[in-house]
PDB file of C-alpha atoms in Angstrom:
ATOM      1  CA  MET A   1      29.902 -92.194  20.619  1.00 54.00           C
ATOM      2  CA  ASP A   2      29.605 -88.960  21.009  1.00 56.00           C
ATOM      3  CA  THR A   3      32.469 -86.663  22.486  1.00 60.00           C
ATOM      4  CA  GLY A   4      31.148 -83.936  22.526  1.00 65.00           C
ATOM      5  CA  LYS A   5      33.287 -81.941  20.300  1.00 67.00           C
ATOM      6  CA  THR A   6      31.833 -79.862  17.365  1.00 64.00           C
ATOM      7  CA  PRO A   7      32.591 -82.186  14.453  1.00 64.00           C
ATOM      8  CA  GLU A   8      34.461 -79.980  11.892  1.00 68.00           C
ATOM      9  CA  ARG A   9      33.926 -78.972   8.663  1.00 67.00           C
ATOM     10  CA  ARG A  10      34.875 -79.381   5.699  1.00 64.00           C
ATOM     11  CA  PRO A  11      35.811 -76.139   3.452  1.00 66.00           C
ATOM     12  CA  THR A  12      32.635 -75.421   1.068  1.00 71.00           C
ATOM     13  CA  VAL A  13      33.385 -77.200  -2.425  1.00 74.00           C
ATOM     14  CA  SER A  14      31.490 -75.921  -5.327  1.00 78.00           C
ATOM     15  CA  THR A  15      30.174 -79.162  -6.653  1.00 90.00           C
ATOM     16  CA  LYS A  16      28.467 -80.060  -9.876  1.00 92.00           C
ATOM     17  CA  ILE A  17      24.910 -82.047  -9.146  1.00 94.00           C
ATOM     18  CA  PHE A  18      23.845 -84.668 -12.370  1.00 96.00           C
ATOM     19  CA  VAL A  19      20.749 -86.451 -12.081  1.00 97.00           C
ATOM     20  CA  ASN A  20      20.392 -88.831 -14.462  1.00 97.00           C
ATOM     21  CA  LEU A  21      16.696 -89.923 -15.314  1.00 98.00           C
ATOM     22  CA  PRO A  22      15.721 -92.797 -17.487  1.00 97.00           C
ATOM     23  CA  VAL A  23      12.717 -90.351 -20.673  1.00 97.00           C
ATOM     24  CA  GLN A  24      10.829 -92.402 -22.872  1.00 96.00           C
ATOM     25  CA  ASP A  25      11.108 -89.688 -26.004  1.00 98.00           C
ATOM     26  CA  LEU A  26      14.269 -87.720 -25.807  1.00 98.00           C
ATOM     27  CA  ALA A  27      12.951 -85.110 -27.916  1.00 98.00           C
ATOM     28  CA  ARG A  28       9.560 -84.479 -26.461  1.00 98.00           C
ATOM     29  CA  SER A  29      11.675 -83.833 -23.296  1.00 98.00           C
ATOM     30  CA  ARG A  30      13.544 -82.060 -24.265  1.00 98.00           C
ATOM     31  CA  GLU A  31      10.407 -79.432 -25.371  1.00 98.00           C
ATOM     32  CA  PHE A  32       8.899 -80.116 -22.011  1.00 99.00           C
ATOM     33  CA  PHE A  33      11.713 -78.365 -20.267  1.00 99.00           C
ATOM     34  CA  THR A  34      12.445 -75.470 -22.851  1.00 98.00           C
ATOM     35  CA  ARG A  35       8.747 -74.710 -22.270  1.00 98.00           C
ATOM     36  CA  LEU A  36       9.494 -74.427 -18.406  1.00 98.00           C
ATOM     37  CA  GLY A  37      12.495 -72.020 -19.783  1.00 98.00           C
ATOM     38  CA  TYR A  38      15.092 -74.522 -19.493  1.00 98.00           C
ATOM     39  CA  SER A  39      18.061 -74.360 -21.429  1.00 98.00           C
ATOM     40  CA  PHE A  40      20.334 -77.681 -21.722  1.00 98.00           C
ATOM     41  CA  ASN A  41      24.448 -77.907 -22.260  1.00 97.00           C
ATOM     42  CA  PRO A  42      25.163 -79.220 -26.299  1.00 97.00           C
ATOM     43  CA  GLN A  43      28.847 -80.570 -25.175  1.00 96.00           C
ATOM     44  CA  PHE A  44      26.352 -83.154 -23.130  1.00 95.00           C
ATOM     45  CA  SER A  45      23.803 -83.719 -25.526  1.00 96.00           C
ATOM     46  CA  ASP A  46      23.707 -86.775 -27.978  1.00 97.00           C
ATOM     47  CA  ASP A  47      21.116 -88.986 -29.896  1.00 97.00           C
ATOM     48  CA  ASN A  48      21.052 -91.003 -26.533  1.00 98.00           C
ATOM     49  CA  ALA A  49      20.822 -87.998 -24.010  1.00 98.00           C
ATOM     50  CA  VAL A  50      20.609 -83.812 -23.640  1.00 98.00           C
ATOM     51  CA  CYS A  51      22.130 -82.004 -20.565  1.00 98.00           C
ATOM     52  CA  LEU A  52      19.537 -79.630 -18.562  1.00 98.00           C
ATOM     53  CA  VAL A  53      20.891 -76.809 -17.246  1.00 98.00           C
ATOM     54  CA  ILE A  54      19.042 -76.004 -13.622  1.00 98.00           C
ATOM     55  CA  SER A  55      21.377 -74.145 -12.169  1.00 96.00           C
ATOM     56  CA  ASP A  56      24.994 -73.248 -12.919  1.00 95.00           C
ATOM     57  CA  ASP A  57      26.559 -76.049 -10.560  1.00 95.00           C
ATOM     58  CA  ILE A  58      22.760 -78.787 -10.694  1.00 96.00           C
ATOM     59  CA  PHE A  59      22.288 -80.145 -14.108  1.00 98.00           C
ATOM     60  CA  ALA A  60      19.647 -82.972 -15.293  1.00 98.00           C
ATOM     61  CA  MET A  61      20.875 -86.005 -17.877  1.00 98.00           C
ATOM     62  CA  LEU A  62      17.461 -86.337 -19.501  1.00 98.00           C
ATOM     63  CA  LEU A  63      18.957 -90.532 -20.402  1.00 98.00           C
ATOM     64  CA  VAL A  64      16.528 -92.488 -23.133  1.00 98.00           C
ATOM     65  CA  GLU A  65      15.316 -95.732 -21.202  1.00 96.00           C
ATOM     66  CA  PRO A  66      17.498 -97.945 -23.285  1.00 97.00           C
ATOM     67  CA  PHE A  67      20.279 -95.911 -22.426  1.00 98.00           C
ATOM     68  CA  PHE A  68      20.222 -95.603 -18.941  1.00 97.00           C
ATOM     69  CA  LYS A  69      19.505 -99.052 -18.473  1.00 97.00           C
ATOM     70  CA  SER A  70      23.291 -99.869 -19.634  1.00 97.00           C
ATOM     71  CA  PHE A  71      24.430 -97.806 -16.858  1.00 96.00           C
ATOM     72  CA  THR A  72      22.897-100.465 -14.524  1.00 95.00           C
ATOM     73  CA  LYS A  73      22.625-103.861 -13.550  1.00 95.00           C
ATOM     74  CA  LYS A  74      18.757-103.251 -11.818  1.00 94.00           C
ATOM     75  CA  ASP A  75      15.763-102.474 -12.620  1.00 93.00           C
ATOM     76  CA  VAL A  76      14.270 -99.475 -13.460  1.00 94.00           C
ATOM     77  CA  ALA A  77      11.715 -98.265 -11.776  1.00 93.00           C
ATOM     78  CA  ASP A  78       8.608 -97.506 -13.451  1.00 92.00           C
ATOM     79  CA  SER A  79       7.679 -93.705 -12.658  1.00 92.00           C
ATOM     80  CA  ARG A  80       4.053 -94.198 -13.602  1.00 91.00           C
ATOM     81  CA  THR A  81       3.651 -97.087 -10.887  1.00 94.00           C
ATOM     82  CA  SER A  82       6.268 -96.113  -7.915  1.00 93.00           C
ATOM     83  CA  THR A  83       7.920 -92.753  -7.533  1.00 89.00           C
ATOM     84  CA  GLU A  84      11.693 -93.524  -7.463  1.00 84.00           C
ATOM     85  CA  VAL A  85      12.660 -89.787  -6.408  1.00 92.00           C
ATOM     86  CA  MET A  86      11.443 -86.806  -5.531  1.00 95.00           C
ATOM     87  CA  LEU A  87      12.764 -83.640  -7.150  1.00 97.00           C
ATOM     88  CA  ALA A  88      12.805 -80.269  -5.400  1.00 97.00           C
ATOM     89  CA  LEU A  89      13.811 -76.928  -6.146  1.00 97.00           C
ATOM     90  CA  SER A  90      14.101 -73.609  -4.679  1.00 96.00           C
ATOM     91  CA  ALA A  91      12.011 -70.381  -6.471  1.00 97.00           C
ATOM     92  CA  GLU A  92      13.048 -66.701  -5.505  1.00 96.00           C
ATOM     93  CA  SER A  93       9.060 -66.075  -4.805  1.00 96.00           C
ATOM     94  CA  ARG A  94       5.232 -67.593  -4.389  1.00 96.00           C
ATOM     95  CA  ALA A  95       4.953 -66.158  -7.753  1.00 98.00           C
ATOM     96  CA  ASP A  96       7.662 -67.657  -9.940  1.00 98.00           C
ATOM     97  CA  VAL A  97       7.334 -71.375  -7.793  1.00 98.00           C
ATOM     98  CA  ASP A  98       3.903 -70.942  -9.388  1.00 98.00           C
ATOM     99  CA  ASP A  99       5.079 -69.169 -12.508  1.00 98.00           C
ATOM    100  CA  LEU A 100       7.489 -72.341 -12.754  1.00 98.00           C
ATOM    101  CA  ALA A 101       4.402 -75.442 -12.215  1.00 98.00           C
ATOM    102  CA  ASP A 102       2.018 -73.344 -14.404  1.00 99.00           C
ATOM    103  CA  LYS A 103       4.347 -74.078 -17.311  1.00 98.00           C
ATOM    104  CA  ALA A 104       4.636 -77.718 -16.668  1.00 99.00           C
ATOM    105  CA  LEU A 105       1.248 -78.320 -16.177  1.00 99.00           C
ATOM    106  CA  ALA A 106       0.885 -76.007 -19.592  1.00 99.00           C
ATOM    107  CA  ALA A 107       3.467 -78.250 -21.521  1.00 99.00           C
ATOM    108  CA  GLY A 108       2.086 -80.942 -20.208  1.00 98.00           C
ATOM    109  CA  GLY A 109       2.733 -82.051 -16.611  1.00 98.00           C
ATOM    110  CA  THR A 110       0.327 -83.424 -14.262  1.00 98.00           C
ATOM    111  CA  PRO A 111      -0.452 -82.165 -11.090  1.00 98.00           C
ATOM    112  CA  ALA A 112       1.254 -84.260  -8.347  1.00 97.00           C
ATOM    113  CA  GLY A 113      -0.628 -82.857  -5.593  1.00 96.00           C
ATOM    114  CA  ASP A 114      -2.039 -79.936  -4.552  1.00 98.00           C
ATOM    115  CA  PRO A 115      -0.654 -76.880  -3.764  1.00 98.00           C
ATOM    116  CA  GLN A 116       0.933 -76.002  -0.128  1.00 97.00           C
ATOM    117  CA  ASP A 117       1.315 -73.510   1.777  1.00 96.00           C
ATOM    118  CA  LEU A 118       2.568 -73.192   4.883  1.00 93.00           C
ATOM    119  CA  GLY A 119       2.929 -69.711   5.726  1.00 89.00           C
ATOM    120  CA  PHE A 120       7.175 -69.894   5.908  1.00 92.00           C
ATOM    121  CA  MET A 121       6.555 -72.312   2.905  1.00 95.00           C
ATOM    122  CA  TYR A 122       4.888 -72.625  -0.080  1.00 98.00           C
ATOM    123  CA  GLY A 123       5.081 -75.733  -2.860  1.00 98.00           C
ATOM    124  CA  ARG A 124       3.691 -76.969  -5.526  1.00 99.00           C
ATOM    125  CA  SER A 125       4.413 -80.278  -7.501  1.00 98.00           C
ATOM    126  CA  PHE A 126       3.931 -81.808 -10.541  1.00 98.00           C
ATOM    127  CA  TYR A 127       4.702 -84.509 -12.345  1.00 98.00           C
ATOM    128  CA  ASP A 128       7.040 -85.053 -16.256  1.00 98.00           C
ATOM    129  CA  LEU A 129       6.099 -86.468 -19.561  1.00 98.00           C
ATOM    130  CA  ASP A 130       7.591 -89.227 -17.929  1.00 96.00           C
ATOM    131  CA  ASP A 131       5.780 -89.137 -14.695  1.00 96.00           C
ATOM    132  CA  HIS A 132       9.189 -88.120 -12.478  1.00 97.00           C
ATOM    133  CA  HIS A 133       7.566 -86.444  -9.158  1.00 97.00           C
ATOM    134  CA  TRP A 134       9.276 -82.662  -9.287  1.00 98.00           C
ATOM    135  CA  GLU A 135       8.191 -79.932  -6.967  1.00 98.00           C
ATOM    136  CA  VAL A 136       9.079 -76.377  -6.012  1.00 98.00           C
ATOM    137  CA  VAL A 137       8.634 -74.724  -3.202  1.00 98.00           C
ATOM    138  CA  TRP A 138       9.764 -71.028  -1.719  1.00 97.00           C
ATOM    139  CA  MET A 139      10.651 -70.289   1.721  1.00 95.00           C
ATOM    140  CA  ASP A 140       9.815 -66.894   3.693  1.00 92.00           C
ATOM    141  CA  PRO A 141      13.275 -65.593   4.234  1.00 88.00           C
ATOM    142  CA  ALA A 142      11.605 -63.264   7.621  1.00 86.00           C
ATOM    143  CA  ALA A 143       9.650 -66.238   8.774  1.00 80.00           C
ATOM    144  CA  LEU A 144      13.338 -68.638   8.236  1.00 71.00           C
ATOM    145  CA  GLU A 145      15.091 -65.505  10.104  1.00 73.00           C
ATOM    146  CA  GLU A 146      12.703 -66.157  12.952  1.00 72.00           C
ATOM    147  CA  GLN A 147      13.331 -69.943  13.274  1.00 66.00           C
ATOM    148  CA  GLY A 148      17.142 -69.287  13.219  1.00 59.00           C
TER     149      GLY A 148
END
């Protein structure tokens, strides 16, 4: 029911997100993301998982598939034939989009589609070594202000 009142906003709290992704070869996945310029948090890394640090508040837990399966009763999506999720990362510039996507391809990733240039937004996408779909996007701040 619409009461006409503006919904109350919760105070902004820094929430960390941990995206869990199954991988076939932990060492190979670690090397792939290292080549993209990312680091790993050793506190949350062992023989079953590594914690990929994307930003201060965003992490991807790369878990070997048997360990990943231990957390769910459902079947694990086969990322070679199904898209279970698309992971989108922002970039500071168009050049940063190209840099990260080019590094991913050089490290063994594959293109997930053609570059998208919408003027106010530019993005590229790739599949990592386990066929997880990653998007890298830059939005023109000036164009966003005009739309604001």
